[in-house]
Coordinates of C-alpha atoms in Angstrom, one line a residue:
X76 CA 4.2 -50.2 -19.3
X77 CA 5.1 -49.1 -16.0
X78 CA 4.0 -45.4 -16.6
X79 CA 0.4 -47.1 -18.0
X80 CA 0.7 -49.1 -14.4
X81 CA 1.6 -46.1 -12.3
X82 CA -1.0 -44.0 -13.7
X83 CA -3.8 -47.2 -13.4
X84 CA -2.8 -47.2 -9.9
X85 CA -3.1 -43.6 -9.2
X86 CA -6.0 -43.4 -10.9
X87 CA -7.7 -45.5 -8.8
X88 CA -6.6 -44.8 -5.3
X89 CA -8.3 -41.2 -6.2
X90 CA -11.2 -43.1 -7.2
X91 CA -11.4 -45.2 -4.0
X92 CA -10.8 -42.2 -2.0
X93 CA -13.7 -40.2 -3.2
X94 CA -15.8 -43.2 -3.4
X95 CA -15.1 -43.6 0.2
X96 CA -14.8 -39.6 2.0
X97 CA -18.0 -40.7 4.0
X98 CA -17.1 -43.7 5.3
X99 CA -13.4 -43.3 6.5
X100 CA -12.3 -44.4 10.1
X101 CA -10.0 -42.9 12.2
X102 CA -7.1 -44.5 11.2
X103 CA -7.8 -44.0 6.9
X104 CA -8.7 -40.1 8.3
X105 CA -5.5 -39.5 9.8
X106 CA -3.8 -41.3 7.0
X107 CA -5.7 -38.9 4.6
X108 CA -4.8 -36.0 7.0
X109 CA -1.0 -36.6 6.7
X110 CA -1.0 -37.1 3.1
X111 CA -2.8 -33.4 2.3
X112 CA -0.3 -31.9 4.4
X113 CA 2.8 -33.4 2.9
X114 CA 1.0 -32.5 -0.6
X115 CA 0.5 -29.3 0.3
X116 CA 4.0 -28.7 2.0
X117 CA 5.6 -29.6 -1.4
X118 CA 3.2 -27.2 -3.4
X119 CA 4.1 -24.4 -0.5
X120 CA 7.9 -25.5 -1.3
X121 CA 7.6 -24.4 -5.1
X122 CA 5.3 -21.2 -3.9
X123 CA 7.7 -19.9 -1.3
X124 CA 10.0 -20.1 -4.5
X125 CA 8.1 -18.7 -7.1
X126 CA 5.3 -16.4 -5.8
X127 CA 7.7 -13.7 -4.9
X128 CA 9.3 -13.9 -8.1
X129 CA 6.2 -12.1 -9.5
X130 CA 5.5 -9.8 -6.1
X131 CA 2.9 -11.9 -5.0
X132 CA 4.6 -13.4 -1.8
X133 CA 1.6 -12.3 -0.2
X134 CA -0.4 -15.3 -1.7
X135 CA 2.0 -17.9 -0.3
X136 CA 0.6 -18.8 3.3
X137 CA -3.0 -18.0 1.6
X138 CA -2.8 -20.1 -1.2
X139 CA -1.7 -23.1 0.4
X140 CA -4.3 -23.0 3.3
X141 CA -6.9 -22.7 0.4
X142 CA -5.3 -26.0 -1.4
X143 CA -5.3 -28.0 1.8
X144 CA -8.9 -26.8 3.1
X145 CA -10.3 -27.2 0.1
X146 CA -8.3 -30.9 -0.6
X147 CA -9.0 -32.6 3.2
X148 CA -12.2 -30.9 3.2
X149 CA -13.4 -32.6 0.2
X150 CA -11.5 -36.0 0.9
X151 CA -12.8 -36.6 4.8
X152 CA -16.3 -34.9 3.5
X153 CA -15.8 -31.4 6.7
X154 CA -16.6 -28.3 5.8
X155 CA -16.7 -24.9 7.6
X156 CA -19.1 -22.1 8.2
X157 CA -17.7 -18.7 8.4
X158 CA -18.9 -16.0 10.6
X159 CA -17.8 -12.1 11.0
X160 CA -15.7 -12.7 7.9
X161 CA -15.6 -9.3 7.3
X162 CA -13.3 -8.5 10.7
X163 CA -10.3 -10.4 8.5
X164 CA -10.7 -7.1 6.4
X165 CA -7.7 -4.9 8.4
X166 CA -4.3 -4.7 6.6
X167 CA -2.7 -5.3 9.7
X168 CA -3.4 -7.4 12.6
X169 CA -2.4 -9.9 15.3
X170 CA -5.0 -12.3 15.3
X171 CA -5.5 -15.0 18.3
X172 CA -6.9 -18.4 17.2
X173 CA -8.4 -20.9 20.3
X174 CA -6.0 -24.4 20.5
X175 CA -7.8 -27.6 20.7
X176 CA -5.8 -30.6 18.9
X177 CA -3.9 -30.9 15.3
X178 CA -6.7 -30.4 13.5
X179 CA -6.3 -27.0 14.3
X180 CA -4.4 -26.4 11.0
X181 CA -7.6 -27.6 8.9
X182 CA -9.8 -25.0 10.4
X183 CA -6.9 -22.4 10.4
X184 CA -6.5 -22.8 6.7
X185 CA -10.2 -22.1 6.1
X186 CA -10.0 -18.8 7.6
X187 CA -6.4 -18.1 6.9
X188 CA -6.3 -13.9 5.2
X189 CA -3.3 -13.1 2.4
X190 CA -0.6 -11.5 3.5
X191 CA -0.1 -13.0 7.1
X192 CA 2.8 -15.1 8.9
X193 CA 2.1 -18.1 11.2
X194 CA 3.9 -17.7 14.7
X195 CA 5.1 -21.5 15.9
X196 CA 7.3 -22.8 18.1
X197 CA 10.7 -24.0 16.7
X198 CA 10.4 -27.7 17.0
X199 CA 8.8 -27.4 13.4
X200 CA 11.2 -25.8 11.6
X201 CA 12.7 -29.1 11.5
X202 CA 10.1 -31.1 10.6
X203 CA 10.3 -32.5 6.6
X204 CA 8.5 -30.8 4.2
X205 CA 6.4 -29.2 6.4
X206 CA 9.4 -27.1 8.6
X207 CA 11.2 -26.5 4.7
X208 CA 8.1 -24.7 3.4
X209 CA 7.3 -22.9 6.6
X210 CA 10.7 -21.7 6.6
X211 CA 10.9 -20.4 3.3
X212 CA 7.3 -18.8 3.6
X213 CA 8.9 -16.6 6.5
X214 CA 7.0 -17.6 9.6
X215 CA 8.5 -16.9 12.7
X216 CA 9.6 -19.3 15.2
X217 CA 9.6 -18.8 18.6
X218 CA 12.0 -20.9 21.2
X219 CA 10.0 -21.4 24.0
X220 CA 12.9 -23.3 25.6
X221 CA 15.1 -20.0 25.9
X222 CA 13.0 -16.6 26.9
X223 CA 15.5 -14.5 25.7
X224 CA 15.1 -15.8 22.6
X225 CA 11.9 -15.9 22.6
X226 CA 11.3 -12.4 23.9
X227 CA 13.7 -10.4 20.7
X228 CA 11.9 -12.9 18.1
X229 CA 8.9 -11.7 19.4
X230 CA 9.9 -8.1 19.3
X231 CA 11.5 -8.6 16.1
X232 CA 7.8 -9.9 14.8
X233 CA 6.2 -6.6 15.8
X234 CA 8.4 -4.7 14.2
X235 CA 8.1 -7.1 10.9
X236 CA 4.3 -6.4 11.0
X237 CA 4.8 -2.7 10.1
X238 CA 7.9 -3.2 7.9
X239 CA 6.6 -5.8 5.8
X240 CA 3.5 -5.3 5.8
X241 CA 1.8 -8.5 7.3
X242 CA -0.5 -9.6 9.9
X243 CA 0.7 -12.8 12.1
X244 CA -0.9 -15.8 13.4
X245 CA -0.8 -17.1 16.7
X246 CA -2.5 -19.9 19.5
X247 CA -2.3 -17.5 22.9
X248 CA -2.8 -20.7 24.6
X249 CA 0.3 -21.9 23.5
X250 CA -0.5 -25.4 23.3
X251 CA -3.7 -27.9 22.7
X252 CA -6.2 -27.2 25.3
X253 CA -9.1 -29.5 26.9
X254 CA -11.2 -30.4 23.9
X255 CA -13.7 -32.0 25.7
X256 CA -14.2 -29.2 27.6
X257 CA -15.7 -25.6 26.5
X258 CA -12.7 -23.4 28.0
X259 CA -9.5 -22.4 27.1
X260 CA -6.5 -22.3 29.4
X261 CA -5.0 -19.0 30.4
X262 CA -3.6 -17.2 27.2
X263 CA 0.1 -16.2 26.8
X264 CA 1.2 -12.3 26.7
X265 CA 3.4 -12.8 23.6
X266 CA 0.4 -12.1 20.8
X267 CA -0.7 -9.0 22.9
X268 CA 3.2 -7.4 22.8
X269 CA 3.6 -8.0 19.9
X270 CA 0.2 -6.4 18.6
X271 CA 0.7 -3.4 21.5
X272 CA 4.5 -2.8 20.1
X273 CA 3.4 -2.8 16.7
X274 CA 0.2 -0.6 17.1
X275 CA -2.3 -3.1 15.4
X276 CA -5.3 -4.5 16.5
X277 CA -6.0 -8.2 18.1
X278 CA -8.8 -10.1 16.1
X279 CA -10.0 -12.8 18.4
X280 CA -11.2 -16.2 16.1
X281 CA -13.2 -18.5 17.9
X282 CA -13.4 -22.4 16.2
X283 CA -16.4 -24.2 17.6
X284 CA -15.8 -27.2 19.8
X285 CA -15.3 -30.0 17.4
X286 CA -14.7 -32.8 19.8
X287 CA -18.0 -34.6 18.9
X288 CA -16.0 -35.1 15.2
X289 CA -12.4 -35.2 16.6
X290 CA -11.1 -37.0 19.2
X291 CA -7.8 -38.8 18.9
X292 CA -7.9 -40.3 22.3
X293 CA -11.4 -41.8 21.4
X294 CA -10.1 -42.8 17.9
X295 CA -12.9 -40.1 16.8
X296 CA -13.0 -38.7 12.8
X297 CA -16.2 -38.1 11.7
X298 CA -17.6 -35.7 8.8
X299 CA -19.8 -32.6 9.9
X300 CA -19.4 -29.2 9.5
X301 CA -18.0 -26.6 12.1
X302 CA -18.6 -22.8 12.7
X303 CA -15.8 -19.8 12.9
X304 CA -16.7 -17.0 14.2
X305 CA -14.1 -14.1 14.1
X306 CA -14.7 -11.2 15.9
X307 CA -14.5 -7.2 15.6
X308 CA -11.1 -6.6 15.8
X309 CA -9.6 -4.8 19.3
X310 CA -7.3 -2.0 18.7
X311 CA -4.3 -1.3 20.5
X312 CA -3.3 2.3 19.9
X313 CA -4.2 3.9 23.2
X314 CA -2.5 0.5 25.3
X315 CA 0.8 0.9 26.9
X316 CA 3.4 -1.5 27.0
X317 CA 3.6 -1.9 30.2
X318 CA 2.9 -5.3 31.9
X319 CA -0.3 -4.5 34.1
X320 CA -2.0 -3.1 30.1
X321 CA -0.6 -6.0 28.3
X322 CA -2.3 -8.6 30.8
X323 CA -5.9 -6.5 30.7
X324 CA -5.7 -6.9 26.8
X325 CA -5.3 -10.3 26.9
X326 CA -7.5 -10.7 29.6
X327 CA -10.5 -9.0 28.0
X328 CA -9.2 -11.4 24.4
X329 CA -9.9 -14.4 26.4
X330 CA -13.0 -13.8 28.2
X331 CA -15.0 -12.4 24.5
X332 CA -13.3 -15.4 22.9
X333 CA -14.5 -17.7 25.9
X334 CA -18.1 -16.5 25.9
X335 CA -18.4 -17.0 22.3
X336 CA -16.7 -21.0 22.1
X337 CA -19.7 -21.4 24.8
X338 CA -22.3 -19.7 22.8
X339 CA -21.2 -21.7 19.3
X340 CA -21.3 -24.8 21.9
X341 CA -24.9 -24.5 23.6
X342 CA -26.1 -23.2 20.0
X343 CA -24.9 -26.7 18.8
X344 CA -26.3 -28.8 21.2
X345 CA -29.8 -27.5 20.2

């Protein structure tokens, strides 16, 4: 009887919740939001576990961000359009994502490649669910609080790259920029380093301004559909180490990455 009950119950909360992807608020949006991620943090719990039992821990990080795009995508009714695709096509690679709120993980998962580690600060290692599957998926936390730290993590994520075979994940902003506003605030060397130190090219992704669908300030969730555009990847091989390079990578990162959120923007407001 209370299986029978259960079941009636689940049954139709899916029901109600495809019935009503269109018409969602903020509040039932971000509800939604949470829910997928806590779904898909408990699958990534049993994949972390049981992918590399068959040498397939490659499909870990990618197979989750496929079952949480494809699950919040359907459920709040956004999709995304996919540009330069084929610049995710390197084995190895730093790539460098533009920050704009926390619905930065939705658009990271739809572009997300196999084999690659997200770079995050620590504070999320500790977060439930989420921080237990991230931690047993191997991505690399970086204490911001302590540079030290945060300097041999970062060094010893270069030389994980090459070793292990995987490409990594980073925000060179380093935290949520202004997403009213089609910039992006001065970008971090750490992604550059590592990608210098390791020999691998940087491939810059660009996620169109989406503040006309998100804005928690304004209490703003609406459906749409937003454009990626990743672009040809910039090697590293000739680059020294040294400070001065470093900074002229990065610098040259930002400004293609910076030209292309304001062409995506201008091309939307047409």
């Amino acid at each position: 009887m209370i299986l029978t009950t259960m079941s009636t119950l689940l049954l139709a909360t899916v029901i109600f919740m495809v019935l009503y992807r269109r018409h969602g608020g903020y509040y039932y949006r971000s509800a939604v939001c949470v829910m997928c991620l806590a779904i898909c943090a408990g699958y990534g719990v049993i994949a972390s576990l049981l992918l590399p039992l068959v040498g397939r821990a490659d499909l870990i990080n990618y197979s989750v961000s496929q079952f949480y795009y494809n699950l919040l995508g359907f459920l709040v009714d956004i999709s995304v359009t996919i540009e330069g695709a084929e610049n995710l096509k390197h084995p190895l690679s730093v790539l460098v994502c533009n920050h704009q709120s926390s619905m930065d993980i939705f658009f990271m998962a739809s572009v997300f490649p196999k084999a690659t580690a997200v770079v995050a600060k620590k504070a999320l290692k500790y977060y439930p669910f989420l921080g237990w599957y991230m931690t047993l998926s191997k991505a690399i936390f970086l204490d911001r609080k302590n540079r030290n730290n945060a300097i041999k993590e970062a060094k010893q994520a270069a030389e994980d790259i090459n070793n292990k075979n995987i490409s990594v994940w980073l925000f060179p902003e380093g935290t949520r920029g202004h997403a009213s506003e089609l910039d992006l605030l001065p970008f971090k060397k750490g992604a550059f380093y590592m990608a210098v130190q390791a020999g691998v090219p940087v491939v810059p992704i660009v996620v169109q301004n989406y503040y006309h669908l998100y804005d928690s300030k304004a209490k703003r969730f609406k459906s749409g559909n937003i454009r990626i555009k990743v672009l040809p990847p910039v090697p590293t091989k000739d680059i020294a180490e040294d400070s001065e390079s470093v900074d002229k990578l990065a610098t040259g990162v930002r400004e293609s990455m910076l030209k292309t959120l304001k062409e995506l923007g201008q091309q939307q407001q047409k």
